[in-house]
Every structure is written in structure tokens, then in C-alpha cells.
mmCIF file with all atom_site columns, C-alpha atoms in Angstrom:
data_model
loop_
_atom_site.group_PDB
_atom_site.id
_atom_site.type_symbol
_atom_site.label_atom_id
_atom_site.label_alt_id
_atom_site.label_comp_id
_atom_site.label_asym_id
_atom_site.label_entity_id
_atom_site.label_seq_id
_atom_site.pdbx_PDB_ins_code
_atom_site.Cartn_x
_atom_site.Cartn_y
_atom_site.Cartn_z
_atom_site.occupancy
_atom_site.B_iso_or_equiv
_atom_site.pdbx_formal_charge
_atom_site.auth_seq_id
_atom_site.auth_comp_id
_atom_site.auth_asym_id
_atom_site.auth_atom_id
_atom_site.pdbx_PDB_model_num
ATOM 1   C CA . MET A 1 1   ? -66.239 -21.302 8.606  1.00 0.00 ? 1069 MET A CA 1
ATOM 2   C CA . LEU A 1 2   ? -65.771 -22.885 12.390 1.00 0.00 ? 1070 LEU A CA 1
ATOM 3   C CA . LYS A 1 3   ? -69.267 -24.147 13.827 1.00 0.00 ? 1071 LYS A CA 1
ATOM 4   C CA . PHE A 1 4   ? -70.515 -22.775 17.110 1.00 0.00 ? 1072 PHE A CA 1
ATOM 5   C CA . SER A 1 5   ? -69.813 -25.811 18.635 1.00 0.00 ? 1073 SER A CA 1
ATOM 6   C CA . HIS A 1 6   ? -66.168 -26.472 17.382 1.00 0.00 ? 1074 HIS A CA 1
ATOM 7   C CA . PHE A 1 7   ? -65.739 -22.742 18.843 1.00 0.00 ? 1075 PHE A CA 1
ATOM 8   C CA . LEU A 1 8   ? -66.579 -23.684 22.196 1.00 0.00 ? 1076 LEU A CA 1
ATOM 9   C CA . GLN A 1 9   ? -64.473 -26.645 22.314 1.00 0.00 ? 1077 GLN A CA 1
ATOM 10  C CA . GLU A 1 10  ? -61.122 -24.535 20.766 1.00 0.00 ? 1078 GLU A CA 1
ATOM 11  C CA . SER A 1 11  ? -61.909 -22.391 23.432 1.00 0.00 ? 1079 SER A CA 1
ATOM 12  C CA . GLN A 1 12  ? -61.916 -25.018 26.431 1.00 0.00 ? 1080 GLN A CA 1
ATOM 13  C CA . TRP A 1 13  ? -59.091 -27.561 25.172 1.00 0.00 ? 1081 TRP A CA 1
ATOM 14  C CA . MET A 1 14  ? -55.955 -27.734 23.625 1.00 0.00 ? 1082 MET A CA 1
ATOM 15  C CA . TYR A 1 15  ? -53.596 -30.536 22.225 1.00 0.00 ? 1083 TYR A CA 1
ATOM 16  C CA . HIS A 1 16  ? -50.280 -32.008 21.872 1.00 0.00 ? 1084 HIS A CA 1
ATOM 17  C CA . GLY A 1 17  ? -48.926 -34.483 19.668 1.00 0.00 ? 1085 GLY A CA 1
ATOM 18  C CA . THR A 1 18  ? -45.806 -36.667 20.073 1.00 0.00 ? 1086 THR A CA 1
ATOM 19  C CA . THR A 1 19  ? -44.391 -39.773 18.815 1.00 0.00 ? 1087 THR A CA 1
ATOM 20  C CA . GLU A 1 20  ? -43.605 -40.818 22.033 1.00 0.00 ? 1088 GLU A CA 1
ATOM 21  C CA . ASN A 1 21  ? -45.571 -43.678 24.356 1.00 0.00 ? 1089 ASN A CA 1
ATOM 22  C CA . GLY A 1 22  ? -45.457 -43.584 28.100 1.00 0.00 ? 1090 GLY A CA 1
ATOM 23  C CA . ILE A 1 23  ? -44.395 -40.113 29.369 1.00 0.00 ? 1091 ILE A CA 1
ATOM 24  C CA . GLU A 1 24  ? -46.566 -38.801 31.875 1.00 0.00 ? 1092 GLU A CA 1
ATOM 25  C CA . SER A 1 25  ? -45.475 -35.085 31.580 1.00 0.00 ? 1093 SER A CA 1
ATOM 26  C CA . LEU A 1 26  ? -44.166 -32.789 28.851 1.00 0.00 ? 1094 LEU A CA 1
ATOM 27  C CA . LYS A 1 27  ? -40.670 -31.103 29.131 1.00 0.00 ? 1095 LYS A CA 1
ATOM 28  C CA . PRO A 1 28  ? -39.512 -28.625 26.678 1.00 0.00 ? 1096 PRO A CA 1
ATOM 29  C CA . GLN A 1 29  ? -36.634 -28.377 24.787 1.00 0.00 ? 1097 GLN A CA 1
ATOM 30  C CA . ARG A 1 30  ? -34.815 -25.890 26.676 1.00 0.00 ? 1098 ARG A CA 1
ATOM 31  C CA . ASP A 1 31  ? -31.646 -26.713 24.600 1.00 0.00 ? 1099 ASP A CA 1
ATOM 32  C CA . SER A 1 32  ? -33.291 -26.495 21.395 1.00 0.00 ? 1100 SER A CA 1
ATOM 33  C CA . TYR A 1 33  ? -31.222 -23.866 18.710 1.00 0.00 ? 1101 TYR A CA 1
ATOM 34  C CA . MET A 1 34  ? -35.212 -22.818 17.981 1.00 0.00 ? 1102 MET A CA 1
ATOM 35  C CA . LEU A 1 35  ? -36.685 -20.152 20.823 1.00 0.00 ? 1103 LEU A CA 1
ATOM 36  C CA . ASP A 1 36  ? -39.944 -21.327 20.057 1.00 0.00 ? 1104 ASP A CA 1
ATOM 37  C CA . ARG A 1 37  ? -39.490 -25.001 20.878 1.00 0.00 ? 1105 ARG A CA 1
ATOM 38  C CA . ALA A 1 38  ? -37.089 -23.937 23.895 1.00 0.00 ? 1106 ALA A CA 1
ATOM 39  C CA . ILE A 1 39  ? -39.323 -21.448 25.767 1.00 0.00 ? 1107 ILE A CA 1
ATOM 40  C CA . GLY A 1 40  ? -42.132 -23.940 26.032 1.00 0.00 ? 1108 GLY A CA 1
ATOM 41  C CA . SER A 1 41  ? -44.407 -26.727 24.618 1.00 0.00 ? 1109 SER A CA 1
ATOM 42  C CA . HIS A 1 42  ? -46.555 -25.966 21.609 1.00 0.00 ? 1110 HIS A CA 1
ATOM 43  C CA . PHE A 1 43  ? -50.288 -27.290 21.673 1.00 0.00 ? 1111 PHE A CA 1
ATOM 44  C CA . ALA A 1 44  ? -53.316 -26.636 19.102 1.00 0.00 ? 1112 ALA A CA 1
ATOM 45  C CA . ALA A 1 45  ? -56.723 -25.985 19.271 1.00 0.00 ? 1113 ALA A CA 1
ATOM 46  C CA . ASP A 1 46  ? -57.549 -28.401 16.572 1.00 0.00 ? 1114 ASP A CA 1
ATOM 47  C CA . PRO A 1 47  ? -56.946 -31.814 17.496 1.00 0.00 ? 1115 PRO A CA 1
ATOM 48  C CA . LEU A 1 48  ? -56.122 -33.430 13.928 1.00 0.00 ? 1116 LEU A CA 1
ATOM 49  C CA . VAL A 1 49  ? -52.866 -31.003 14.052 1.00 0.00 ? 1117 VAL A CA 1
ATOM 50  C CA . SER A 1 50  ? -51.460 -32.851 17.542 1.00 0.00 ? 1118 SER A CA 1
ATOM 51  C CA . GLN A 1 51  ? -52.595 -36.022 15.495 1.00 0.00 ? 1119 GLN A CA 1
ATOM 52  C CA . LYS A 1 52  ? -50.208 -35.703 12.657 1.00 0.00 ? 1120 LYS A CA 1
ATOM 53  C CA . PHE A 1 53  ? -47.520 -35.102 14.911 1.00 0.00 ? 1121 PHE A CA 1
ATOM 54  C CA . ALA A 1 54  ? -48.612 -38.239 16.783 1.00 0.00 ? 1122 ALA A CA 1
ATOM 55  C CA . SER A 1 55  ? -48.501 -39.903 13.687 1.00 0.00 ? 1123 SER A CA 1
ATOM 56  C CA . GLY A 1 56  ? -45.112 -39.209 12.791 1.00 0.00 ? 1124 GLY A CA 1
ATOM 57  C CA . LEU A 1 57  ? -45.296 -36.009 10.360 1.00 0.00 ? 1125 LEU A CA 1
ATOM 58  C CA . TYR A 1 58  ? -41.508 -35.336 10.385 1.00 0.00 ? 1126 TYR A CA 1
ATOM 59  C CA . LYS A 1 59  ? -40.408 -38.715 10.481 1.00 0.00 ? 1127 LYS A CA 1
ATOM 60  C CA . SER A 1 60  ? -41.047 -39.845 7.339  1.00 0.00 ? 1128 SER A CA 1
ATOM 61  C CA . THR A 1 61  ? -38.211 -42.952 7.357  1.00 0.00 ? 1129 THR A CA 1
ATOM 62  C CA . GLU A 1 62  ? -40.799 -44.474 10.158 1.00 0.00 ? 1130 GLU A CA 1
ATOM 63  C CA . ASN A 1 63  ? -43.626 -45.987 9.276  1.00 0.00 ? 1131 ASN A CA 1
ATOM 64  C CA . ASN A 1 64  ? -47.052 -47.056 11.358 1.00 0.00 ? 1132 ASN A CA 1
ATOM 65  C CA . ILE A 1 65  ? -46.236 -44.649 14.324 1.00 0.00 ? 1133 ILE A CA 1
ATOM 66  C CA . SER A 1 66  ? -48.890 -44.875 16.775 1.00 0.00 ? 1134 SER A CA 1
ATOM 67  C CA . GLY A 1 67  ? -48.297 -42.141 19.462 1.00 0.00 ? 1135 GLY A CA 1
ATOM 68  C CA . THR A 1 68  ? -50.102 -40.231 21.871 1.00 0.00 ? 1136 THR A CA 1
ATOM 69  C CA . ILE A 1 69  ? -52.406 -37.420 21.915 1.00 0.00 ? 1137 ILE A CA 1
ATOM 70  C CA . PHE A 1 70  ? -52.814 -35.408 24.818 1.00 0.00 ? 1138 PHE A CA 1
ATOM 71  C CA . LYS A 1 71  ? -55.210 -32.571 25.996 1.00 0.00 ? 1139 LYS A CA 1
ATOM 72  C CA . THR A 1 72  ? -55.652 -30.445 28.665 1.00 0.00 ? 1140 THR A CA 1
ATOM 73  C CA . LYS A 1 73  ? -57.632 -27.130 29.452 1.00 0.00 ? 1141 LYS A CA 1
ATOM 74  C CA . ALA A 1 74  ? -56.481 -23.873 27.477 1.00 0.00 ? 1142 ALA A CA 1
ATOM 75  C CA . PRO A 1 75  ? -55.212 -20.755 29.819 1.00 0.00 ? 1143 PRO A CA 1
ATOM 76  C CA . LYS A 1 76  ? -57.488 -18.164 29.971 1.00 0.00 ? 1144 LYS A CA 1
ATOM 77  C CA . ARG A 1 77  ? -57.243 -15.283 27.636 1.00 0.00 ? 1145 ARG A CA 1
ATOM 78  C CA . SER A 1 78  ? -55.793 -12.935 29.950 1.00 0.00 ? 1146 SER A CA 1
ATOM 79  C CA . GLU A 1 79  ? -53.178 -15.705 30.406 1.00 0.00 ? 1147 GLU A CA 1
ATOM 80  C CA . LEU A 1 80  ? -51.841 -15.530 27.190 1.00 0.00 ? 1148 LEU A CA 1
ATOM 81  C CA . GLU A 1 81  ? -49.603 -13.277 25.278 1.00 0.00 ? 1149 GLU A CA 1
ATOM 82  C CA . VAL A 1 82  ? -50.646 -12.737 21.752 1.00 0.00 ? 1150 VAL A CA 1
ATOM 83  C CA . VAL A 1 83  ? -48.033 -13.040 19.102 1.00 0.00 ? 1151 VAL A CA 1
ATOM 84  C CA . TYR A 1 84  ? -48.151 -10.638 16.291 1.00 0.00 ? 1152 TYR A CA 1
ATOM 85  C CA . GLN A 1 85  ? -47.709 -11.926 12.758 1.00 0.00 ? 1153 GLN A CA 1
ATOM 86  C CA . LYS A 1 86  ? -47.347 -9.792  9.833  1.00 0.00 ? 1154 LYS A CA 1
ATOM 87  C CA . THR A 1 87  ? -49.666 -10.213 6.912  1.00 0.00 ? 1155 THR A CA 1
ATOM 88  C CA . TYR A 1 88  ? -47.888 -9.499  3.667  1.00 0.00 ? 1156 TYR A CA 1
ATOM 89  C CA . LYS A 1 89  ? -48.736 -7.756  0.606  1.00 0.00 ? 1157 LYS A CA 1
ATOM 90  C CA . HIS A 1 90  ? -49.812 -11.269 -1.204 1.00 0.00 ? 1158 HIS A CA 1
ATOM 91  C CA . GLY A 1 91  ? -52.113 -12.106 1.897  1.00 0.00 ? 1159 GLY A CA 1
ATOM 92  C CA . ALA A 1 92  ? -49.423 -14.671 3.578  1.00 0.00 ? 1160 ALA A CA 1
ATOM 93  C CA . LYS A 1 93  ? -48.895 -14.735 7.450  1.00 0.00 ? 1161 LYS A CA 1
ATOM 94  C CA . GLN A 1 94  ? -45.321 -14.502 8.801  1.00 0.00 ? 1162 GLN A CA 1
ATOM 95  C CA . SER A 1 95  ? -44.153 -17.483 9.830  1.00 0.00 ? 1163 SER A CA 1
ATOM 96  C CA . ASP A 1 96  ? -44.772 -18.516 13.191 1.00 0.00 ? 1164 ASP A CA 1
ATOM 97  C CA . GLN A 1 97  ? -41.526 -19.634 13.990 1.00 0.00 ? 1165 GLN A CA 1
ATOM 98  C CA . SER A 1 98  ? -39.955 -16.337 12.616 1.00 0.00 ? 1166 SER A CA 1
ATOM 99  C CA . ALA A 1 99  ? -42.837 -14.156 14.585 1.00 0.00 ? 1167 ALA A CA 1
ATOM 100 C CA . ILE A 1 100 ? -41.997 -15.979 18.004 1.00 0.00 ? 1168 ILE A CA 1
ATOM 101 C CA . ALA A 1 101 ? -38.574 -15.367 17.886 1.00 0.00 ? 1169 ALA A CA 1
ATOM 102 C CA . ALA A 1 102 ? -38.280 -12.245 17.210 1.00 0.00 ? 1170 ALA A CA 1
ATOM 103 C CA . HIS A 1 103 ? -41.080 -11.576 20.310 1.00 0.00 ? 1171 HIS A CA 1
ATOM 104 C CA . VAL A 1 104 ? -39.029 -13.107 22.547 1.00 0.00 ? 1172 VAL A CA 1
ATOM 105 C CA . ALA A 1 105 ? -35.736 -12.087 21.487 1.00 0.00 ? 1173 ALA A CA 1
ATOM 106 C CA . SER A 1 106 ? -37.121 -8.419  21.250 1.00 0.00 ? 1174 SER A CA 1
ATOM 107 C CA . THR A 1 107 ? -39.165 -8.913  24.741 1.00 0.00 ? 1175 THR A CA 1
ATOM 108 C CA . VAL A 1 108 ? -36.031 -9.214  26.463 1.00 0.00 ? 1176 VAL A CA 1
ATOM 109 C CA . LEU A 1 109 ? -33.091 -7.335  24.189 1.00 0.00 ? 1177 LEU A CA 1
ATOM 110 C CA . GLY A 1 110 ? -35.659 -4.251  23.878 1.00 0.00 ? 1178 GLY A CA 1
ATOM 111 C CA . HIS A 1 111 ? -36.864 -4.068  27.768 1.00 0.00 ? 1179 HIS A CA 1
ATOM 112 C CA . PRO A 1 112 ? -34.893 -0.979  29.456 1.00 0.00 ? 1180 PRO A CA 1
ATOM 113 C CA . ASP A 1 113 ? -32.929 -2.900  32.119 1.00 0.00 ? 1181 ASP A CA 1
ATOM 114 C CA . ASN A 1 114 ? -31.385 -5.206  29.259 1.00 0.00 ? 1182 ASN A CA 1
ATOM 115 C CA . LYS A 1 115 ? -29.501 -2.642  27.602 1.00 0.00 ? 1183 LYS A CA 1
ATOM 116 C CA . GLU A 1 116 ? -26.249 -3.831  27.943 1.00 0.00 ? 1184 GLU A CA 1
ATOM 117 C CA . MET A 1 117 ? -27.597 -7.375  26.804 1.00 0.00 ? 1185 MET A CA 1
ATOM 118 C CA . PHE A 1 118 ? -28.613 -5.740  23.679 1.00 0.00 ? 1186 PHE A CA 1
ATOM 119 C CA . LYS A 1 119 ? -25.097 -3.943  23.367 1.00 0.00 ? 1187 LYS A CA 1
ATOM 120 C CA . THR A 1 120 ? -23.516 -7.187  23.525 1.00 0.00 ? 1188 THR A CA 1
ATOM 121 C CA . TRP A 1 121 ? -25.702 -8.878  21.032 1.00 0.00 ? 1189 TRP A CA 1
ATOM 122 C CA . ILE A 1 122 ? -25.255 -5.762  18.214 1.00 0.00 ? 1190 ILE A CA 1
ATOM 123 C CA . LYS A 1 123 ? -21.712 -5.712  18.588 1.00 0.00 ? 1191 LYS A CA 1
ATOM 124 C CA . HIS A 1 124 ? -21.177 -9.152  18.050 1.00 0.00 ? 1192 HIS A CA 1
ATOM 125 C CA . THR A 1 125 ? -23.908 -9.928  15.211 1.00 0.00 ? 1193 THR A CA 1
ATOM 126 C CA . ARG A 1 126 ? -22.972 -6.450  13.129 1.00 0.00 ? 1194 ARG A CA 1
ATOM 127 C CA . LYS A 1 127 ? -19.071 -6.474  14.269 1.00 0.00 ? 1195 LYS A CA 1
ATOM 128 C CA . ILE A 1 128 ? -19.724 -2.529  15.182 1.00 0.00 ? 1196 ILE A CA 1
ATOM 129 C CA . ASP A 1 129 ? -18.017 -0.498  18.270 1.00 0.00 ? 1197 ASP A CA 1
ATOM 130 C CA . ASP A 1 130 ? -19.590 0.203   21.708 1.00 0.00 ? 1198 ASP A CA 1
ATOM 131 C CA . ASP A 1 131 ? -20.330 3.825   20.701 1.00 0.00 ? 1199 ASP A CA 1
ATOM 132 C CA . THR A 1 132 ? -22.473 2.732   17.757 1.00 0.00 ? 1200 THR A CA 1
ATOM 133 C CA . ALA A 1 133 ? -24.107 0.037   19.892 1.00 0.00 ? 1201 ALA A CA 1
ATOM 134 C CA . ASP A 1 134 ? -24.949 2.734   22.362 1.00 0.00 ? 1202 ASP A CA 1
ATOM 135 C CA . GLU A 1 135 ? -26.374 5.101   19.542 1.00 0.00 ? 1203 GLU A CA 1
ATOM 136 C CA . ILE A 1 136 ? -28.421 2.182   17.931 1.00 0.00 ? 1204 ILE A CA 1
ATOM 137 C CA . HIS A 1 137 ? -30.120 1.380   21.098 1.00 0.00 ? 1205 HIS A CA 1
ATOM 138 C CA . GLY A 1 138 ? -31.060 4.889   21.744 1.00 0.00 ? 1206 GLY A CA 1
ATOM 139 C CA . LEU A 1 139 ? -32.402 5.148   18.305 1.00 0.00 ? 1207 LEU A CA 1
ATOM 140 C CA . LEU A 1 140 ? -34.661 2.088   18.704 1.00 0.00 ? 1208 LEU A CA 1
ATOM 141 C CA . SER A 1 141 ? -35.665 3.391   22.346 1.00 0.00 ? 1209 SER A CA 1
ATOM 142 C CA . LYS A 1 142 ? -37.122 6.377   20.504 1.00 0.00 ? 1210 LYS A CA 1
ATOM 143 C CA . GLY A 1 143 ? -38.875 4.544   18.030 1.00 0.00 ? 1211 GLY A CA 1
ATOM 144 C CA . LYS A 1 144 ? -36.692 5.442   15.382 1.00 0.00 ? 1212 LYS A CA 1
ATOM 145 C CA . ALA A 1 145 ? -34.647 3.587   12.640 1.00 0.00 ? 1213 ALA A CA 1
ATOM 146 C CA . PRO A 1 146 ? -31.088 3.264   12.597 1.00 0.00 ? 1214 PRO A CA 1
ATOM 147 C CA . SER A 1 147 ? -30.937 2.592   8.713  1.00 0.00 ? 1215 SER A CA 1
ATOM 148 C CA . ASN A 1 148 ? -28.265 4.316   6.989  1.00 0.00 ? 1216 ASN A CA 1
ATOM 149 C CA . GLU A 1 149 ? -24.917 3.995   6.096  1.00 0.00 ? 1217 GLU A CA 1
ATOM 150 C CA . LYS A 1 150 ? -23.239 5.546   9.158  1.00 0.00 ? 1218 LYS A CA 1
ATOM 151 C CA . PHE A 1 151 ? -24.791 1.996   10.867 1.00 0.00 ? 1219 PHE A CA 1
ATOM 152 C CA . GLY A 1 152 ? -24.459 -0.027  8.103  1.00 0.00 ? 1220 GLY A CA 1
ATOM 153 C CA . THR A 1 153 ? -27.897 -1.455  8.143  1.00 0.00 ? 1221 THR A CA 1
ATOM 154 C CA . ALA A 1 154 ? -29.808 -0.135  4.882  1.00 0.00 ? 1222 ALA A CA 1
ATOM 155 C CA . ARG A 1 155 ? -31.549 -3.067  4.558  1.00 0.00 ? 1223 ARG A CA 1
ATOM 156 C CA . ALA A 1 156 ? -33.427 -2.672  7.758  1.00 0.00 ? 1224 ALA A CA 1
ATOM 157 C CA . LYS A 1 157 ? -34.816 1.138   6.683  1.00 0.00 ? 1225 LYS A CA 1
ATOM 158 C CA . ASN A 1 158 ? -38.249 0.238   8.312  1.00 0.00 ? 1226 ASN A CA 1
ATOM 159 C CA . ALA A 1 159 ? -36.543 -1.416  11.499 1.00 0.00 ? 1227 ALA A CA 1
ATOM 160 C CA . ASN A 1 160 ? -37.735 1.316   13.691 1.00 0.00 ? 1228 ASN A CA 1
ATOM 161 C CA . SER A 1 161 ? -38.303 -0.675  16.679 1.00 0.00 ? 1229 SER A CA 1
ATOM 162 C CA . PHE A 1 162 ? -36.508 -3.569  18.848 1.00 0.00 ? 1230 PHE A CA 1
ATOM 163 C CA . ARG A 1 163 ? -38.666 -6.206  17.100 1.00 0.00 ? 1231 ARG A CA 1
ATOM 164 C CA . THR A 1 164 ? -38.310 -5.171  13.376 1.00 0.00 ? 1232 THR A CA 1
ATOM 165 C CA . TYR A 1 165 ? -34.457 -4.564  14.044 1.00 0.00 ? 1233 TYR A CA 1
ATOM 166 C CA . ILE A 1 166 ? -33.787 -7.653  15.819 1.00 0.00 ? 1234 ILE A CA 1
ATOM 167 C CA . ASN A 1 167 ? -36.038 -9.636  13.165 1.00 0.00 ? 1235 ASN A CA 1
ATOM 168 C CA . ASN A 1 168 ? -33.797 -8.281  10.172 1.00 0.00 ? 1236 ASN A CA 1
ATOM 169 C CA . PHE A 1 169 ? -30.910 -9.686  11.402 1.00 0.00 ? 1237 PHE A CA 1
ATOM 170 C CA . ASP A 1 170 ? -31.224 -12.789 13.667 1.00 0.00 ? 1238 ASP A CA 1
ATOM 171 C CA . SER A 1 171 ? -34.528 -13.127 15.238 1.00 0.00 ? 1239 SER A CA 1
ATOM 172 C CA . ASN A 1 172 ? -33.496 -16.548 16.370 1.00 0.00 ? 1240 ASN A CA 1
ATOM 173 C CA . ILE A 1 173 ? -30.545 -15.377 17.950 1.00 0.00 ? 1241 ILE A CA 1
ATOM 174 C CA . SER A 1 174 ? -28.456 -18.353 15.991 1.00 0.00 ? 1242 SER A CA 1
ATOM 175 C CA . ASP A 1 175 ? -25.103 -15.874 16.347 1.00 0.00 ? 1243 ASP A CA 1
ATOM 176 C CA . ALA A 1 176 ? -24.935 -15.556 20.061 1.00 0.00 ? 1244 ALA A CA 1
ATOM 177 C CA . PRO A 1 177 ? -22.066 -13.844 21.547 1.00 0.00 ? 1245 PRO A CA 1
ATOM 178 C CA . THR A 1 178 ? -22.121 -16.211 24.257 1.00 0.00 ? 1246 THR A CA 1
ATOM 179 C CA . PRO A 1 179 ? -23.129 -20.059 24.882 1.00 0.00 ? 1247 PRO A CA 1
ATOM 180 C CA . THR A 1 180 ? -25.076 -18.898 27.460 1.00 0.00 ? 1248 THR A CA 1
ATOM 181 C CA . PHE A 1 181 ? -26.700 -16.299 25.972 1.00 0.00 ? 1249 PHE A CA 1
ATOM 182 C CA . LYS A 1 182 ? -29.589 -17.512 24.495 1.00 0.00 ? 1250 LYS A CA 1
ATOM 183 C CA . GLN A 1 183 ? -30.301 -19.402 27.943 1.00 0.00 ? 1251 GLN A CA 1
ATOM 184 C CA . GLU A 1 184 ? -30.583 -16.043 29.412 1.00 0.00 ? 1252 GLU A CA 1
ATOM 185 C CA . ILE A 1 185 ? -32.683 -14.872 26.794 1.00 0.00 ? 1253 ILE A CA 1
ATOM 186 C CA . ILE A 1 186 ? -35.172 -17.579 27.739 1.00 0.00 ? 1254 ILE A CA 1
ATOM 187 C CA . SER A 1 187 ? -34.776 -17.185 31.424 1.00 0.00 ? 1255 SER A CA 1
ATOM 188 C CA . LYS A 1 188 ? -35.181 -13.361 31.418 1.00 0.00 ? 1256 LYS A CA 1
ATOM 189 C CA . PHE A 1 189 ? -38.236 -14.032 28.675 1.00 0.00 ? 1257 PHE A CA 1
ATOM 190 C CA . HIS A 1 190 ? -39.886 -16.318 31.085 1.00 0.00 ? 1258 HIS A CA 1
ATOM 191 C CA . ASP A 1 191 ? -39.419 -13.750 34.182 1.00 0.00 ? 1259 ASP A CA 1
ATOM 192 C CA . ILE A 1 192 ? -41.160 -10.803 32.112 1.00 0.00 ? 1260 ILE A CA 1
ATOM 193 C CA . MET A 1 193 ? -43.891 -13.077 31.274 1.00 0.00 ? 1261 MET A CA 1
ATOM 194 C CA . ALA A 1 194 ? -44.329 -14.510 34.745 1.00 0.00 ? 1262 ALA A CA 1
ATOM 195 C CA . LYS A 1 195 ? -44.555 -10.600 35.934 1.00 0.00 ? 1263 LYS A CA 1
ATOM 196 C CA . LYS A 1 196 ? -47.241 -9.838  33.257 1.00 0.00 ? 1264 LYS A CA 1
ATOM 197 C CA . GLY A 1 197 ? -49.250 -13.263 34.815 1.00 0.00 ? 1265 GLY A CA 1
ATOM 198 C CA . LYS A 1 198 ? -48.971 -14.684 31.560 1.00 0.00 ? 1266 LYS A CA 1
ATOM 199 C CA . LYS A 1 199 ? -48.599 -18.304 31.096 1.00 0.00 ? 1267 LYS A CA 1
ATOM 200 C CA . GLY A 1 200 ? -48.116 -18.851 27.766 1.00 0.00 ? 1268 GLY A CA 1
ATOM 201 C CA . LEU A 1 201 ? -48.113 -17.466 23.961 1.00 0.00 ? 1269 LEU A CA 1
ATOM 202 C CA . VAL A 1 202 ? -51.075 -17.787 21.180 1.00 0.00 ? 1270 VAL A CA 1
ATOM 203 C CA . TYR A 1 203 ? -50.642 -17.850 17.578 1.00 0.00 ? 1271 TYR A CA 1
ATOM 204 C CA . LEU A 1 204 ? -51.591 -18.969 14.672 1.00 0.00 ? 1272 LEU A CA 1
ATOM 205 C CA . ASN A 1 205 ? -49.714 -21.784 12.577 1.00 0.00 ? 1273 ASN A CA 1
ATOM 206 C CA . THR A 1 206 ? -48.635 -21.185 9.256  1.00 0.00 ? 1274 THR A CA 1
ATOM 207 C CA . SER A 1 207 ? -47.081 -24.727 8.563  1.00 0.00 ? 1275 SER A CA 1
ATOM 208 C CA . PRO A 1 208 ? -48.961 -25.950 5.288  1.00 0.00 ? 1276 PRO A CA 1
ATOM 209 C CA . MET A 1 209 ? -47.983 -29.554 6.360  1.00 0.00 ? 1277 MET A CA 1
ATOM 210 C CA . GLU A 1 210 ? -49.569 -28.990 9.896  1.00 0.00 ? 1278 GLU A CA 1
ATOM 211 C CA . THR A 1 211 ? -52.453 -27.258 9.015  1.00 0.00 ? 1279 THR A CA 1
ATOM 212 C CA . SER A 1 212 ? -54.172 -28.748 5.786  1.00 0.00 ? 1280 SER A CA 1
ATOM 213 C CA . GLY A 1 213 ? -57.147 -29.827 6.423  1.00 0.00 ? 1281 GLY A CA 1
ATOM 214 C CA . ILE A 1 214 ? -57.928 -28.809 9.818  1.00 0.00 ? 1282 ILE A CA 1
ATOM 215 C CA . ARG A 1 215 ? -60.913 -26.280 11.211 1.00 0.00 ? 1283 ARG A CA 1
ATOM 216 C CA . SER A 1 216 ? -58.456 -23.667 13.185 1.00 0.00 ? 1284 SER A CA 1
ATOM 217 C CA . ARG A 1 217 ? -54.919 -22.604 13.164 1.00 0.00 ? 1285 ARG A CA 1
ATOM 218 C CA . LYS A 1 218 ? -54.952 -21.181 16.305 1.00 0.00 ? 1286 LYS A CA 1
ATOM 219 C CA . SER A 1 219 ? -51.796 -22.817 18.613 1.00 0.00 ? 1287 SER A CA 1
ATOM 220 C CA . TYR A 1 220 ? -49.969 -22.328 21.968 1.00 0.00 ? 1288 TYR A CA 1
ATOM 221 C CA . ILE A 1 221 ? -47.071 -22.204 23.464 1.00 0.00 ? 1289 ILE A CA 1
ATOM 222 C CA . ILE A 1 222 ? -46.921 -23.186 27.614 1.00 0.00 ? 1290 ILE A CA 1
ATOM 223 C CA . PHE A 1 223 ? -44.035 -22.346 29.296 1.00 0.00 ? 1291 PHE A CA 1
ATOM 224 C CA . HIS A 1 224 ? -44.141 -24.864 31.860 1.00 0.00 ? 1292 HIS A CA 1
ATOM 225 C CA . PRO A 1 225 ? -46.108 -27.478 30.801 1.00 0.00 ? 1293 PRO A CA 1
ATOM 226 C CA . GLU A 1 226 ? -44.737 -30.129 33.099 1.00 0.00 ? 1294 GLU A CA 1
ATOM 227 C CA . ASN A 1 227 ? -47.358 -28.551 35.805 1.00 0.00 ? 1295 ASN A CA 1
ATOM 228 C CA . LEU A 1 228 ? -50.445 -29.329 33.182 1.00 0.00 ? 1296 LEU A CA 1
ATOM 229 C CA . PRO A 1 229 ? -52.679 -31.951 34.282 1.00 0.00 ? 1297 PRO A CA 1
ATOM 230 C CA . LEU A 1 230 ? -53.103 -33.819 30.984 1.00 0.00 ? 1298 LEU A CA 1
ATOM 231 C CA . GLU A 1 231 ? -55.586 -36.557 29.657 1.00 0.00 ? 1299 GLU A CA 1
ATOM 232 C CA . ARG A 1 232 ? -54.978 -38.745 26.790 1.00 0.00 ? 1300 ARG A CA 1
ATOM 233 C CA . HIS A 1 233 ? -56.745 -37.752 23.810 1.00 0.00 ? 1301 HIS A CA 1
ATOM 234 C CA . GLU A 1 234 ? -58.136 -40.627 21.720 1.00 0.00 ? 1302 GLU A CA 1
ATOM 235 C CA . SER A 1 235 ? -58.576 -39.580 17.816 1.00 0.00 ? 1303 SER A CA 1
#
């Protein structure tokens, strides 16, 4: 159980660990093939998570890595968009990478202003014609699942929303219809979040390697971390 003192600390600070030294600001990997990395930089409520990254958690071929842990004030709760992560029957949470990617893609492709963008994606990824794409968009807009032989989407029988539908086929938009399509999604997502007054996302880290032995799995993605005042955290 999280102690109250730890809860207070968690609500005030967030941490970012990197194997790099000598950097003064954080720059997201905007060209990353993973949407969760491209939209912003990751932070953890528990500094132990960031310590693992600073120590080279995913750099197993290197030894004695001594990176940097940064800390900064967490945004207000009202400035964070919560990412919904489905809980499966066996009790596990949906992968944070999958949930975040589906959230980003569906926020943009499911927006009323982006109907043609959705159709461009679905025509490409499902190899369907314009009329079929238009009908699928119409059904999803009404909360109905396009899940029959006509649409070739039988395995998505519960996909009655843009989020669930996109999550079934390509939540990370790996099969993009154009070279700039993914960057357009990122840009539009940032615009939508800015209009809502959101500076980032909050979610639960589902990686066993990253969360083993920690107090809290709460994590954040900050869209524009280059604007954050960073302090070095001594672990």
C-alpha cells in the first residue's frame, strides 16, 4: 500500500531517467514509429522507475551505465488526459503502449473534422473502396459496430467505437497510407489536446521490467517537455 507521505510526493513530482549526460532539456522522439514516444516524453511518479532507465534497463550490452534522472513538477490533474486501459478477465491491464496509441489515433481519426483522414487510413489498411469506408465511418459515428461479412471485419465484433475499431486493426498506425500521415496525426492530436487545456497524458505502466519493486505505476507523457524546468534528482 502506498503511504500517505509517498502519495503527497507522487502528486507533486514526476521523474525521467536517461542514459545520456549533459543534456539540459528533453526532446521527444517525434519520428519514432511508436506513437507513445512520438507524442512526448515519458515520466514516472516513482523515481525508481526512472533510475532503471538511467542505469540502462534496455541497454543490456553496456555495463556500468550512470545516466541522469530529472525531476519536475507534475501538471495539475485538470491538465492531464487519462488514458483508458482495459482490464481483461484474467485481471491484467491492457498494455500501456497499445492503449496510448489507440487513444491518440482514435482521438484524431474519430474527430468529426477528420472524416476524410479516417477514410484514407481505413481504405489503405483494409483495402476497401470509398463507399465502404464512408459506411464504416457512419456506423462508428453512431456507436454501431461494422462487424459482418460485408465489411470483412468479423473479428472486430465489439468494435462499436473509433477507439476499439482502430485498436483491433492498427492502433499504432504502422501501416500508414502516406509517409507524412503519422506526423499529421501527432500534430492534430497536439492541437486537440491544447484546445482542451491538456499538457499531457496519465496512465498506468504495465511493463514488468520497469515496475518490478516500485511503489506506484502511475506514469505521464508530457507533450512539450522542452518547456519544463528540470532539476537533477539524486537517487
